[in-house]
C-alpha cells in the first residue's frame, strides 16, 4: 500500500497540453478501446484520495474501471438505473425550457440579484472537446467584456490534473454583468421541506468545486471574469417535478480539492514506474462484449500499481472491493479506516499492531506504548466489569487512562476504535 504524499509537496505544473509520449503511453495502457472520459464526479472522488496512484493512472488513461472490476471478479454496485437517468433528463429539460426561464427565475430569487427575463444564450457547438472548450472560453470572455447577462448551457471547461488535461461539462454557467461567473448544478434528488440529503448535497458541492477550479483556469487564460464561490443547486421540490434551488457555499470544498489535486503525483511518474509491458487492455472478443484478457493477468496488472485503500473508497471507486480484498490479505491497517491508520504511526499491518500490543514495550514508540497499555487493561478487566475499571491495575493505569490514548481502546464493551486493531 502506498503512503500518502507529503502535503507540503509543490503544486503540479499545468502544461498547455499532454506531451505526445505520455498520450502514447496512456493509449498503450488502455489498449485499443475508446477512452472513458474523466468527469467532475470522478475527479472529485480522486481528489478525496490523492495518495491512490492506481486510480490516478487508470482515470488518466481513460480505462473503464467498472469493466475491469467485473472482469477480475469484484464488481461494484455503481451507476444509476435507467429510470433515474430518464427522470433526471426530464427534470433538466423542464428547468431549461423556454430559454431557461425557470432557471433564470430561480437564479434571481435564490441569489438575490435582479435577473432580466431574457439573457444571452451563446451557441457553444464546436468540433470535439478542444473546440468546445475554446468556444466556451470565447463566450465567457465576450459576455464578461460586454457587461451583460449570459447563460452558457453545458459549456466545456478544461482543468489540468497531474500533468494531464481533463475536459469537464457543468450543467450551466451564468455570467453576471459585474463579471462574476456562477456554476449551476441540476440534480434529480429532492429537496424536502427546504432540506436535502446531506451526503448528496456534499457530493454535489465537491463536484461543483471542480467546475469552479476549471473556471479559474478559464479566467486566467482570458484575463477576465471571476468564478463565484457560491453555486446554485437546482433540485425537484418535495416529491414533485417542480424545480427549486438553493445556494451552496463551496469555499471549503474548493480549498480541500485544490490542495488535494496539488498533491497528486504526476501521471508520467506513475507510468514510468510500472513494469514493462503493463496494460489494462480490455479489447472485446468477436462478440463485441466479452474481454479477451484473462482475469488473473488483468488483476496482476491492476495490482502492479500501488493503491491507497480506505473504507471511504467503497462509495466512490469501482475498484474498491478489489482493493479492500487485497488490503485484507496483506493485513494493512488502511482497511480499518484513515483515523485508525493515522493513530498507529509506523505500524502499517495488523500483525505489527498485535505484536506491539502483546510483546515487550517499545519506549521509543508512543503508539506501541499505548497499544500495550490498552491490551493490559483489556486482559485485566473481569468479565462484565465496566470499561476502564480493570482489577489490579496500578496507579499509572487508573480507570480512564486508556481513554486518553489514541483510539482509547481498553476493556470489552469500550468505545475505543483501537480495540478493533488489538483483536
mmCIF file of C-alpha atoms in Angstrom:
data_model
loop_
_atom_site.group_PDB
_atom_site.id
_atom_site.type_symbol
_atom_site.label_atom_id
_atom_site.label_comp_id
_atom_site.label_asym_id
_atom_site.label_seq_id
_atom_site.Cartn_x
_atom_site.Cartn_y
_atom_site.Cartn_z
ATOM 1 C CA UNK A 1 0.000 0.000 0.000
ATOM 2 C CA UNK A 2 1.459 3.336 -0.966
ATOM 3 C CA UNK A 3 1.902 6.068 1.661
ATOM 4 C CA UNK A 4 0.156 9.383 1.211
ATOM 5 C CA UNK A 5 2.326 12.070 -0.372
ATOM 6 C CA UNK A 6 3.678 14.902 1.699
ATOM 7 C CA UNK A 7 1.039 17.637 1.988
ATOM 8 C CA UNK A 8 3.783 20.229 1.532
ATOM 9 C CA UNK A 9 4.623 18.973 -1.963
ATOM 10 C CA UNK A 10 4.674 21.726 -4.621
ATOM 11 C CA UNK A 11 1.666 22.189 -6.848
ATOM 12 C CA UNK A 12 1.597 20.162 -10.036
ATOM 13 C CA UNK A 13 2.637 22.273 -13.029
ATOM 14 C CA UNK A 14 -0.036 22.673 -15.686
ATOM 15 C CA UNK A 15 1.364 22.138 -19.197
ATOM 16 C CA UNK A 16 -0.504 23.529 -22.174
ATOM 17 C CA UNK A 17 -1.191 20.019 -23.376
ATOM 18 C CA UNK A 18 -0.181 16.480 -22.510
ATOM 19 C CA UNK A 19 3.084 15.559 -24.287
ATOM 20 C CA UNK A 20 2.834 13.106 -27.170
ATOM 21 C CA UNK A 21 4.929 10.386 -25.429
ATOM 22 C CA UNK A 22 2.584 10.496 -22.434
ATOM 23 C CA UNK A 23 -0.509 10.278 -24.630
ATOM 24 C CA UNK A 24 1.004 7.302 -26.425
ATOM 25 C CA UNK A 25 1.859 5.610 -23.132
ATOM 26 C CA UNK A 26 -1.654 6.118 -21.775
ATOM 27 C CA UNK A 27 -3.131 4.744 -25.011
ATOM 28 C CA UNK A 28 -0.877 1.694 -24.632
ATOM 29 C CA UNK A 29 -2.104 1.161 -21.075
ATOM 30 C CA UNK A 30 -5.739 1.468 -22.170
ATOM 31 C CA UNK A 31 -5.484 -0.756 -25.221
ATOM 32 C CA UNK A 32 -7.428 -0.454 -28.497
ATOM 33 C CA UNK A 33 -10.698 0.645 -26.904
ATOM 34 C CA UNK A 34 -12.359 4.039 -26.693
ATOM 35 C CA UNK A 35 -11.169 6.065 -23.667
ATOM 36 C CA UNK A 36 -13.607 6.717 -20.863
ATOM 37 C CA UNK A 37 -13.673 10.479 -20.229
ATOM 38 C CA UNK A 38 -12.878 11.706 -16.742
ATOM 39 C CA UNK A 39 -15.796 13.757 -15.422
ATOM 40 C CA UNK A 40 -16.093 16.056 -12.430
ATOM 41 C CA UNK A 41 -17.622 13.358 -10.222
ATOM 42 C CA UNK A 42 -14.660 11.038 -10.797
ATOM 43 C CA UNK A 43 -12.224 13.906 -10.370
ATOM 44 C CA UNK A 44 -13.797 14.877 -7.044
ATOM 45 C CA UNK A 45 -13.508 11.249 -5.908
ATOM 46 C CA UNK A 46 -9.850 11.200 -6.964
ATOM 47 C CA UNK A 47 -9.200 14.409 -5.042
ATOM 48 C CA UNK A 48 -10.532 12.834 -1.836
ATOM 49 C CA UNK A 49 -7.797 10.178 -2.034
ATOM 50 C CA UNK A 50 -4.753 11.779 -3.702
ATOM 51 C CA UNK A 51 -2.426 9.025 -2.473
ATOM 52 C CA UNK A 52 -4.040 6.413 -4.730
ATOM 53 C CA UNK A 53 -1.794 6.031 -7.768
ATOM 54 C CA UNK A 54 -3.947 3.182 -9.052
ATOM 55 C CA UNK A 55 -6.994 5.349 -9.581
ATOM 56 C CA UNK A 56 -4.908 8.238 -10.890
ATOM 57 C CA UNK A 57 -3.315 6.256 -13.728
ATOM 58 C CA UNK A 58 -6.491 4.373 -14.653
ATOM 59 C CA UNK A 59 -8.515 7.593 -14.818
ATOM 60 C CA UNK A 60 -5.809 9.397 -16.791
ATOM 61 C CA UNK A 61 -5.654 6.549 -19.312
ATOM 62 C CA UNK A 62 -9.446 6.501 -19.665
ATOM 63 C CA UNK A 63 -9.749 2.890 -18.522
ATOM 64 C CA UNK A 64 -13.269 1.665 -17.733
ATOM 65 C CA UNK A 65 -12.831 0.737 -14.065
ATOM 66 C CA UNK A 66 -16.286 -0.859 -13.886
ATOM 67 C CA UNK A 67 -15.381 -3.227 -16.710
ATOM 68 C CA UNK A 68 -12.032 -4.007 -15.072
ATOM 69 C CA UNK A 69 -13.688 -4.734 -11.718
ATOM 70 C CA UNK A 70 -16.231 -7.038 -13.360
ATOM 71 C CA UNK A 71 -13.562 -8.876 -15.331
ATOM 72 C CA UNK A 72 -11.417 -9.616 -12.270
ATOM 73 C CA UNK A 73 -14.460 -10.843 -10.363
ATOM 74 C CA UNK A 74 -15.110 -7.989 -7.923
ATOM 75 C CA UNK A 75 -17.758 -5.728 -9.477
ATOM 76 C CA UNK A 76 -19.019 -2.727 -7.551
ATOM 77 C CA UNK A 77 -22.708 -1.694 -7.398
ATOM 78 C CA UNK A 78 -22.203 1.643 -9.132
ATOM 79 C CA UNK A 79 -24.388 3.527 -11.571
ATOM 80 C CA UNK A 80 -27.953 4.770 -11.811
ATOM 81 C CA UNK A 81 -30.984 2.905 -13.023
ATOM 82 C CA UNK A 82 -32.339 3.760 -16.453
ATOM 83 C CA UNK A 83 -35.466 5.104 -14.751
ATOM 84 C CA UNK A 84 -33.395 7.509 -12.633
ATOM 85 C CA UNK A 85 -31.424 8.663 -15.675
ATOM 86 C CA UNK A 86 -34.596 9.284 -17.663
ATOM 87 C CA UNK A 87 -36.159 11.158 -14.738
ATOM 88 C CA UNK A 88 -33.047 13.311 -14.419
ATOM 89 C CA UNK A 89 -33.078 14.201 -18.111
ATOM 90 C CA UNK A 90 -36.781 15.079 -17.962
ATOM 91 C CA UNK A 91 -36.201 17.305 -14.936
ATOM 92 C CA UNK A 92 -33.269 19.120 -16.539
ATOM 93 C CA UNK A 93 -35.323 19.664 -19.703
ATOM 94 C CA UNK A 94 -38.032 21.281 -17.586
ATOM 95 C CA UNK A 95 -35.523 23.555 -15.858
ATOM 96 C CA UNK A 96 -34.041 24.749 -19.160
ATOM 97 C CA UNK A 97 -37.305 25.018 -21.157
ATOM 98 C CA UNK A 98 -38.400 28.336 -22.726
ATOM 99 C CA UNK A 99 -34.855 29.700 -22.977
ATOM 100 C CA UNK A 100 -34.116 28.742 -19.361
ATOM 101 C CA UNK A 101 -36.909 30.945 -17.995
ATOM 102 C CA UNK A 102 -37.389 28.815 -14.865
ATOM 103 C CA UNK A 103 -33.661 28.665 -14.191
ATOM 104 C CA UNK A 104 -33.364 32.436 -14.509
ATOM 105 C CA UNK A 105 -36.265 32.920 -12.105
ATOM 106 C CA UNK A 106 -34.612 30.648 -9.526
ATOM 107 C CA UNK A 107 -31.292 32.415 -10.020
ATOM 108 C CA UNK A 108 -32.730 35.821 -9.236
ATOM 109 C CA UNK A 109 -34.858 34.515 -6.379
ATOM 110 C CA UNK A 110 -32.186 32.496 -4.560
ATOM 111 C CA UNK A 111 -29.135 34.676 -5.172
ATOM 112 C CA UNK A 112 -30.995 37.945 -4.611
ATOM 113 C CA UNK A 113 -29.933 39.581 -7.875
ATOM 114 C CA UNK A 114 -32.198 41.249 -10.457
ATOM 115 C CA UNK A 115 -32.043 38.913 -13.466
ATOM 116 C CA UNK A 116 -33.797 40.049 -16.660
ATOM 117 C CA UNK A 117 -36.439 37.854 -18.231
ATOM 118 C CA UNK A 118 -34.146 37.026 -21.141
ATOM 119 C CA UNK A 119 -30.377 36.719 -21.265
ATOM 120 C CA UNK A 120 -27.851 35.832 -23.942
ATOM 121 C CA UNK A 121 -27.611 32.120 -24.723
ATOM 122 C CA UNK A 122 -24.370 31.728 -26.713
ATOM 123 C CA UNK A 123 -24.052 28.863 -29.182
ATOM 124 C CA UNK A 124 -21.275 26.597 -27.903
ATOM 125 C CA UNK A 125 -21.322 23.978 -30.657
ATOM 126 C CA UNK A 126 -17.894 23.052 -31.988
ATOM 127 C CA UNK A 127 -15.949 20.029 -33.154
ATOM 128 C CA UNK A 128 -14.538 17.918 -30.344
ATOM 129 C CA UNK A 129 -13.838 18.750 -26.684
ATOM 130 C CA UNK A 130 -10.951 21.075 -27.554
ATOM 131 C CA UNK A 131 -13.129 23.055 -29.962
ATOM 132 C CA UNK A 132 -15.984 23.310 -27.461
ATOM 133 C CA UNK A 133 -13.538 24.382 -24.756
ATOM 134 C CA UNK A 134 -12.223 27.197 -26.924
ATOM 135 C CA UNK A 135 -15.752 28.241 -27.894
ATOM 136 C CA UNK A 136 -16.733 28.343 -24.206
ATOM 137 C CA UNK A 137 -13.681 30.402 -23.357
ATOM 138 C CA UNK A 138 -14.523 32.951 -26.050
ATOM 139 C CA UNK A 139 -18.179 33.132 -24.975
ATOM 140 C CA UNK A 140 -17.177 33.756 -21.364
ATOM 141 C CA UNK A 141 -14.738 36.482 -22.409
ATOM 142 C CA UNK A 142 -17.211 38.192 -24.747
ATOM 143 C CA UNK A 143 -20.090 38.230 -22.265
ATOM 144 C CA UNK A 144 -17.836 39.463 -19.442
ATOM 145 C CA UNK A 145 -16.310 42.218 -21.569
ATOM 146 C CA UNK A 146 -19.764 43.374 -22.678
ATOM 147 C CA UNK A 147 -21.021 43.502 -19.071
ATOM 148 C CA UNK A 148 -24.252 41.667 -19.817
ATOM 149 C CA UNK A 149 -26.121 38.638 -18.528
ATOM 150 C CA UNK A 150 -25.382 35.376 -20.322
ATOM 151 C CA UNK A 151 -26.200 31.747 -19.647
ATOM 152 C CA UNK A 152 -23.977 29.011 -21.059
ATOM 153 C CA UNK A 153 -25.735 25.638 -21.250
ATOM 154 C CA UNK A 154 -23.396 22.649 -20.970
ATOM 155 C CA UNK A 155 -20.175 24.573 -21.548
ATOM 156 C CA UNK A 156 -16.925 22.662 -21.898
ATOM 157 C CA UNK A 157 -14.166 23.559 -19.441
ATOM 158 C CA UNK A 158 -10.603 22.339 -19.108
ATOM 159 C CA UNK A 159 -8.615 21.529 -15.985
ATOM 160 C CA UNK A 160 -5.035 20.258 -15.918
ATOM 161 C CA UNK A 161 -4.690 17.452 -13.378
ATOM 162 C CA UNK A 162 -1.338 15.863 -12.582
ATOM 163 C CA UNK A 163 0.051 16.895 -15.948
ATOM 164 C CA UNK A 164 -2.925 15.613 -17.958
ATOM 165 C CA UNK A 165 -5.751 17.794 -19.385
ATOM 166 C CA UNK A 166 -9.318 16.919 -18.329
ATOM 167 C CA UNK A 167 -12.439 18.266 -20.078
ATOM 168 C CA UNK A 168 -15.432 18.944 -17.840
ATOM 169 C CA UNK A 169 -19.052 19.791 -18.642
ATOM 170 C CA UNK A 170 -21.137 21.542 -15.958
ATOM 171 C CA UNK A 171 -24.874 21.846 -16.419
ATOM 172 C CA UNK A 172 -24.691 25.628 -16.819
ATOM 173 C CA UNK A 173 -22.609 28.706 -16.070
ATOM 174 C CA UNK A 174 -24.209 32.131 -15.577
ATOM 175 C CA UNK A 175 -22.245 35.294 -16.433
ATOM 176 C CA UNK A 176 -23.246 38.328 -14.317
ATOM 177 C CA UNK A 177 -22.841 41.922 -15.569
ATOM 178 C CA UNK A 178 -20.239 42.546 -12.852
ATOM 179 C CA UNK A 179 -18.008 39.762 -14.237
ATOM 180 C CA UNK A 180 -18.960 37.039 -11.740
ATOM 181 C CA UNK A 181 -19.421 33.505 -13.088
ATOM 182 C CA UNK A 182 -21.840 31.211 -11.219
ATOM 183 C CA UNK A 183 -21.900 27.437 -11.642
ATOM 184 C CA UNK A 184 -25.375 25.847 -11.806
ATOM 185 C CA UNK A 185 -25.754 22.174 -10.839
ATOM 186 C CA UNK A 186 -29.007 20.384 -11.699
ATOM 187 C CA UNK A 187 -29.601 17.233 -9.635
ATOM 188 C CA UNK A 188 -32.540 14.825 -9.517
ATOM 189 C CA UNK A 189 -32.545 14.178 -5.748
ATOM 190 C CA UNK A 190 -35.339 16.096 -3.975
ATOM 191 C CA UNK A 191 -35.270 18.993 -1.533
ATOM 192 C CA UNK A 192 -37.854 18.044 1.087
ATOM 193 C CA UNK A 193 -39.239 20.827 3.281
ATOM 194 C CA UNK A 194 -36.247 23.008 2.487
ATOM 195 C CA UNK A 195 -33.553 20.392 3.192
ATOM 196 C CA UNK A 196 -31.905 17.579 1.264
ATOM 197 C CA UNK A 197 -29.784 14.519 1.966
ATOM 198 C CA UNK A 198 -26.503 15.932 3.389
ATOM 199 C CA UNK A 199 -24.373 13.256 1.726
ATOM 200 C CA UNK A 200 -25.859 14.024 -1.690
ATOM 201 C CA UNK A 201 -25.517 17.767 -1.192
ATOM 202 C CA UNK A 202 -21.892 17.258 -0.130
ATOM 203 C CA UNK A 203 -21.156 15.183 -3.235
ATOM 204 C CA UNK A 204 -22.781 17.853 -5.426
ATOM 205 C CA UNK A 205 -20.742 20.573 -3.706
ATOM 206 C CA UNK A 206 -17.474 18.676 -4.292
ATOM 207 C CA UNK A 207 -18.391 18.192 -7.931
ATOM 208 C CA UNK A 208 -19.288 21.878 -8.327
ATOM 209 C CA UNK A 209 -15.972 22.848 -6.711
ATOM 210 C CA UNK A 210 -14.160 21.044 -9.523
ATOM 211 C CA UNK A 211 -16.093 23.145 -12.046
ATOM 212 C CA UNK A 212 -15.170 26.322 -10.186
ATOM 213 C CA UNK A 213 -11.486 25.343 -10.334
ATOM 214 C CA UNK A 214 -11.823 24.828 -14.086
ATOM 215 C CA UNK A 215 -13.460 28.254 -14.382
ATOM 216 C CA UNK A 216 -10.480 29.724 -12.536
ATOM 217 C CA UNK A 217 -8.241 28.384 -15.302
ATOM 218 C CA UNK A 218 -10.563 29.906 -17.906
ATOM 219 C CA UNK A 219 -10.451 33.254 -16.080
ATOM 220 C CA UNK A 220 -6.649 33.175 -16.049
ATOM 221 C CA UNK A 221 -6.473 32.362 -19.761
ATOM 222 C CA UNK A 222 -8.906 35.133 -20.760
ATOM 223 C CA UNK A 223 -7.794 37.717 -18.219
ATOM 224 C CA UNK A 224 -11.446 38.426 -17.446
ATOM 225 C CA UNK A 225 -14.133 37.273 -15.044
ATOM 226 C CA UNK A 226 -14.059 35.722 -11.595
ATOM 227 C CA UNK A 227 -15.736 32.446 -10.619
ATOM 228 C CA UNK A 228 -18.116 32.775 -7.683
ATOM 229 C CA UNK A 229 -17.615 30.643 -4.592
ATOM 230 C CA UNK A 230 -21.378 30.128 -4.266
ATOM 231 C CA UNK A 231 -23.045 27.719 -6.690
ATOM 232 C CA UNK A 232 -26.735 27.255 -7.396
ATOM 233 C CA UNK A 233 -28.069 23.758 -6.727
ATOM 234 C CA UNK A 234 -31.343 23.067 -8.568
ATOM 235 C CA UNK A 235 -33.418 20.051 -7.470
ATOM 236 C CA UNK A 236 -37.037 18.839 -7.524
ATOM 237 C CA UNK A 237 -39.199 20.278 -4.770
ATOM 238 C CA UNK A 238 -40.588 17.686 -2.374
ATOM 239 C CA UNK A 239 -41.964 14.732 -4.386
ATOM 240 C CA UNK A 240 -42.948 16.730 -7.456
ATOM 241 C CA UNK A 241 -41.079 17.515 -10.657
ATOM 242 C CA UNK A 242 -41.234 21.257 -9.919
ATOM 243 C CA UNK A 243 -37.776 22.809 -9.595
ATOM 244 C CA UNK A 244 -36.477 24.652 -6.586
ATOM 245 C CA UNK A 245 -32.987 25.892 -5.853
ATOM 246 C CA UNK A 246 -30.593 26.590 -3.033
ATOM 247 C CA UNK A 247 -27.287 28.481 -2.993
ATOM 248 C CA UNK A 248 -24.378 26.378 -1.735
ATOM 249 C CA UNK A 249 -21.138 27.870 -0.439
ATOM 250 C CA UNK A 250 -18.265 25.723 -1.785
ATOM 251 C CA UNK A 251 -15.311 27.574 -0.274
ATOM 252 C CA UNK A 252 -14.407 24.631 1.949
ATOM 253 C CA UNK A 253 -14.675 22.150 -0.925
ATOM 254 C CA UNK A 254 -12.596 24.467 -3.119
ATOM 255 C CA UNK A 255 -9.826 24.660 -0.547
ATOM 256 C CA UNK A 256 -9.744 20.909 0.009
ATOM 257 C CA UNK A 257 -9.950 19.978 -3.680
ATOM 258 C CA UNK A 258 -7.285 22.499 -4.690
ATOM 259 C CA UNK A 259 -4.923 21.185 -2.023
ATOM 260 C CA UNK A 260 -5.587 17.540 -2.825
ATOM 261 C CA UNK A 261 -5.141 17.961 -6.567
ATOM 262 C CA UNK A 262 -1.818 19.678 -5.923
ATOM 263 C CA UNK A 263 -0.699 16.575 -4.027
ATOM 264 C CA UNK A 264 -1.368 14.188 -6.903
ATOM 265 C CA UNK A 265 1.712 12.511 -8.256
ATOM 266 C CA UNK A 266 2.384 13.400 -11.862
ATOM 267 C CA UNK A 267 0.940 10.847 -14.252
ATOM 268 C CA UNK A 268 4.195 10.387 -16.168
ATOM 269 C CA UNK A 269 5.976 9.436 -12.934
ATOM 270 C CA UNK A 270 3.381 6.759 -12.180
ATOM 271 C CA UNK A 271 3.529 5.424 -15.739
ATOM 272 C CA UNK A 272 7.330 5.317 -15.706
ATOM 273 C CA UNK A 273 7.332 3.227 -12.509
ATOM 274 C CA UNK A 274 5.109 0.496 -13.980
ATOM 275 C CA UNK A 275 6.681 -2.814 -15.046
ATOM 276 C CA UNK A 276 7.436 -3.063 -18.735
ATOM 277 C CA UNK A 277 4.536 -4.419 -20.739
ATOM 278 C CA UNK A 278 1.862 -3.435 -18.209
ATOM 279 C CA UNK A 279 -1.511 -2.870 -19.839
ATOM 280 C CA UNK A 280 -5.160 -2.765 -18.809
ATOM 281 C CA UNK A 281 -6.299 -3.842 -22.271
ATOM 282 C CA UNK A 282 -9.983 -4.787 -22.354
ATOM 283 C CA UNK A 283 -10.366 -5.381 -26.077
ATOM 284 C CA UNK A 284 -13.523 -7.418 -26.690
ATOM 285 C CA UNK A 285 -13.782 -10.741 -28.484
ATOM 286 C CA UNK A 286 -15.656 -11.172 -31.742
ATOM 287 C CA UNK A 287 -18.994 -10.828 -29.946
ATOM 288 C CA UNK A 288 -18.041 -7.239 -29.079
ATOM 289 C CA UNK A 289 -18.722 -7.708 -25.359
ATOM 290 C CA UNK A 290 -16.513 -10.344 -23.741
ATOM 291 C CA UNK A 291 -12.966 -9.130 -22.945
ATOM 292 C CA UNK A 292 -10.206 -11.355 -24.276
ATOM 293 C CA UNK A 293 -7.853 -10.621 -21.381
ATOM 294 C CA UNK A 294 -7.542 -13.444 -18.807
ATOM 295 C CA UNK A 295 -8.880 -12.240 -15.419
ATOM 296 C CA UNK A 296 -5.768 -13.298 -13.492
ATOM 297 C CA UNK A 297 -3.488 -11.438 -15.896
ATOM 298 C CA UNK A 298 -5.633 -8.313 -15.683
ATOM 299 C CA UNK A 299 -5.692 -8.499 -11.867
ATOM 300 C CA UNK A 300 -1.886 -8.715 -11.842
ATOM 301 C CA UNK A 301 -1.703 -5.575 -13.984
ATOM 302 C CA UNK A 302 -4.028 -3.746 -11.588
ATOM 303 C CA UNK A 303 -2.006 -4.880 -8.566
ATOM 304 C CA UNK A 304 1.212 -3.602 -10.156
ATOM 305 C CA UNK A 305 0.053 -0.044 -9.393
ATOM 306 C CA UNK A 306 0.172 0.962 -5.700
ATOM 307 C CA UNK A 307 -3.193 1.809 -4.147
ATOM 308 C CA UNK A 308 -4.202 3.692 -1.001
ATOM 309 C CA UNK A 309 -7.387 1.966 0.060
ATOM 310 C CA UNK A 310 -9.684 3.251 2.787
ATOM 311 C CA UNK A 311 -13.293 2.296 3.598
ATOM 312 C CA UNK A 312 -14.458 5.599 2.082
ATOM 313 C CA UNK A 313 -13.463 4.220 -1.332
ATOM 314 C CA UNK A 314 -16.447 1.865 -1.233
ATOM 315 C CA UNK A 315 -18.780 4.748 -2.081
ATOM 316 C CA UNK A 316 -16.596 6.431 -4.708
ATOM 317 C CA UNK A 317 -14.461 3.919 -6.631
ATOM 318 C CA UNK A 318 -15.408 0.998 -8.849
ATOM 319 C CA UNK A 319 -12.291 -0.958 -7.832
ATOM 320 C CA UNK A 320 -12.867 -0.558 -4.100
ATOM 321 C CA UNK A 321 -13.928 -4.162 -3.481
ATOM 322 C CA UNK A 322 -10.800 -5.497 -5.154
ATOM 323 C CA UNK A 323 -8.564 -3.088 -3.239
ATOM 324 C CA UNK A 324 -10.301 -3.970 0.037
ATOM 325 C CA UNK A 325 -9.681 -7.667 -0.503
ATOM 326 C CA UNK A 326 -6.008 -7.043 -1.254
ATOM 327 C CA UNK A 327 -5.692 -4.832 1.842
ATOM 328 C CA UNK A 328 -7.222 -7.562 3.988
ATOM 329 C CA UNK A 329 -4.961 -10.218 2.507
ATOM 330 C CA UNK A 330 -1.824 -8.295 3.421
ATOM 331 C CA UNK A 331 -3.228 -7.215 6.785
ATOM 332 C CA UNK A 332 -2.960 -3.498 6.012
ATOM 333 C CA UNK A 333 -4.374 -1.237 8.708
ATOM 334 C CA UNK A 334 -5.811 1.027 5.989
ATOM 335 C CA UNK A 335 -8.709 -1.417 5.867
ATOM 336 C CA UNK A 336 -9.695 -0.217 9.370
ATOM 337 C CA UNK A 337 -10.048 3.421 8.284
ATOM 338 C CA UNK A 338 -7.900 6.516 7.932
ATOM 339 C CA UNK A 339 -8.422 7.574 11.536
ATOM 340 C CA UNK A 340 -7.038 4.286 12.866
ATOM 341 C CA UNK A 341 -4.213 4.385 10.324
ATOM 342 C CA UNK A 342 -3.213 7.867 11.448
ATOM 343 C CA UNK A 343 -3.174 6.902 15.125
ATOM 344 C CA UNK A 344 -0.931 3.874 14.626
ATOM 345 C CA UNK A 345 2.072 5.812 13.373
ATOM 346 C CA UNK A 346 4.672 3.483 11.844
ATOM 347 C CA UNK A 347 2.613 0.331 12.458
ATOM 348 C CA UNK A 348 1.267 -0.483 8.998
ATOM 349 C CA UNK A 349 -0.065 -4.029 9.399
ATOM 350 C CA UNK A 350 -2.439 -5.712 11.822
ATOM 351 C CA UNK A 351 0.331 -8.201 12.658
ATOM 352 C CA UNK A 352 2.605 -5.349 13.776
ATOM 353 C CA UNK A 353 -0.229 -3.868 15.841
ATOM 354 C CA UNK A 354 -0.868 -7.171 17.639
ATOM 355 C CA UNK A 355 2.856 -7.683 18.247
ATOM 356 C CA UNK A 356 3.128 -4.194 19.745
ATOM 357 C CA UNK A 357 0.129 -4.827 21.992
ATOM 358 C CA UNK A 358 1.242 -8.257 23.246
ATOM 359 C CA UNK A 359 5.012 -8.053 23.177
ATOM 360 C CA UNK A 360 7.552 -6.043 25.197
ATOM 361 C CA UNK A 361 7.003 -2.288 25.401
ATOM 362 C CA UNK A 362 8.929 -0.153 22.916
ATOM 363 C CA UNK A 363 9.766 3.031 24.864
ATOM 364 C CA UNK A 364 10.535 4.935 21.645
ATOM 365 C CA UNK A 365 7.146 4.338 20.025
ATOM 366 C CA UNK A 366 4.196 6.221 21.633
ATOM 367 C CA UNK A 367 1.631 4.255 19.621
ATOM 368 C CA UNK A 368 3.171 0.939 20.688
ATOM 369 C CA UNK A 369 3.232 2.021 24.363
ATOM 370 C CA UNK A 370 -0.445 2.944 24.293
ATOM 371 C CA UNK A 371 -1.406 -0.235 22.478
ATOM 372 C CA UNK A 372 0.465 -2.255 25.112
ATOM 373 C CA UNK A 373 -1.309 -0.397 27.905
ATOM 374 C CA UNK A 374 -4.699 -0.891 26.239
ATOM 375 C CA UNK A 375 -4.024 -4.622 25.886
ATOM 376 C CA UNK A 376 -3.074 -4.946 29.588
ATOM 377 C CA UNK A 377 -6.189 -3.065 30.637
ATOM 378 C CA UNK A 378 -8.323 -5.296 28.489
ATOM 379 C CA UNK A 379 -6.703 -8.503 29.763
ATOM 380 C CA UNK A 380 -7.036 -7.436 33.399
ATOM 381 C CA UNK A 381 -10.710 -6.481 33.255
ATOM 382 C CA UNK A 382 -13.034 -9.117 34.793
ATOM 383 C CA UNK A 383 -15.977 -10.291 32.712
ATOM 384 C CA UNK A 384 -18.841 -7.814 32.947
ATOM 385 C CA UNK A 385 -16.750 -5.079 34.574
ATOM 386 C CA UNK A 386 -17.365 -1.540 33.317
ATOM 387 C CA UNK A 387 -14.901 -0.177 30.792
ATOM 388 C CA UNK A 388 -11.832 1.475 32.319
ATOM 389 C CA UNK A 389 -12.052 -0.374 35.686
ATOM 390 C CA UNK A 390 -9.672 -3.384 35.428
ATOM 391 C CA UNK A 391 -8.855 -5.393 38.515
ATOM 392 C CA UNK A 392 -5.384 -4.971 39.941
ATOM 393 C CA UNK A 393 -4.363 -2.045 37.783
ATOM 394 C CA UNK A 394 -1.511 0.070 39.084
ATOM 395 C CA UNK A 395 -1.975 3.835 39.588
ATOM 396 C CA UNK A 396 -0.439 4.625 36.203
ATOM 397 C CA UNK A 397 -3.221 2.600 34.650
ATOM 398 C CA UNK A 398 -6.086 4.145 36.580
ATOM 399 C CA UNK A 399 -9.604 3.993 35.128
ATOM 400 C CA UNK A 400 -9.953 6.222 32.118
ATOM 401 C CA UNK A 401 -6.236 6.329 31.359
ATOM 402 C CA UNK A 402 -6.687 4.422 28.126
ATOM 403 C CA UNK A 403 -9.332 6.874 27.015
ATOM 404 C CA UNK A 404 -6.611 9.446 26.505
ATOM 405 C CA UNK A 405 -4.561 7.161 24.309
ATOM 406 C CA UNK A 406 -5.018 7.222 20.533
ATOM 407 C CA UNK A 407 -8.085 5.147 19.820
ATOM 408 C CA UNK A 408 -8.954 4.924 23.528
ATOM 409 C CA UNK A 409 -9.308 1.111 23.499
ATOM 410 C CA UNK A 410 -9.483 -0.657 26.817
ATOM 411 C CA UNK A 411 -11.947 -3.185 28.123
ATOM 412 C CA UNK A 412 -14.615 -5.203 26.345
ATOM 413 C CA UNK A 413 -17.563 -3.025 25.522
ATOM 414 C CA UNK A 414 -15.410 0.124 25.387
ATOM 415 C CA UNK A 415 -15.916 2.624 22.620
ATOM 416 C CA UNK A 416 -12.302 2.915 21.583
ATOM 417 C CA UNK A 417 -11.516 2.389 17.935
ATOM 418 C CA UNK A 418 -8.145 0.820 18.737
ATOM 419 C CA UNK A 419 -9.934 -2.216 20.150
ATOM 420 C CA UNK A 420 -10.534 -3.338 16.596
ATOM 421 C CA UNK A 421 -6.818 -3.320 15.844
ATOM 422 C CA UNK A 422 -5.969 -5.063 19.126
ATOM 423 C CA UNK A 423 -8.115 -8.023 18.258
#
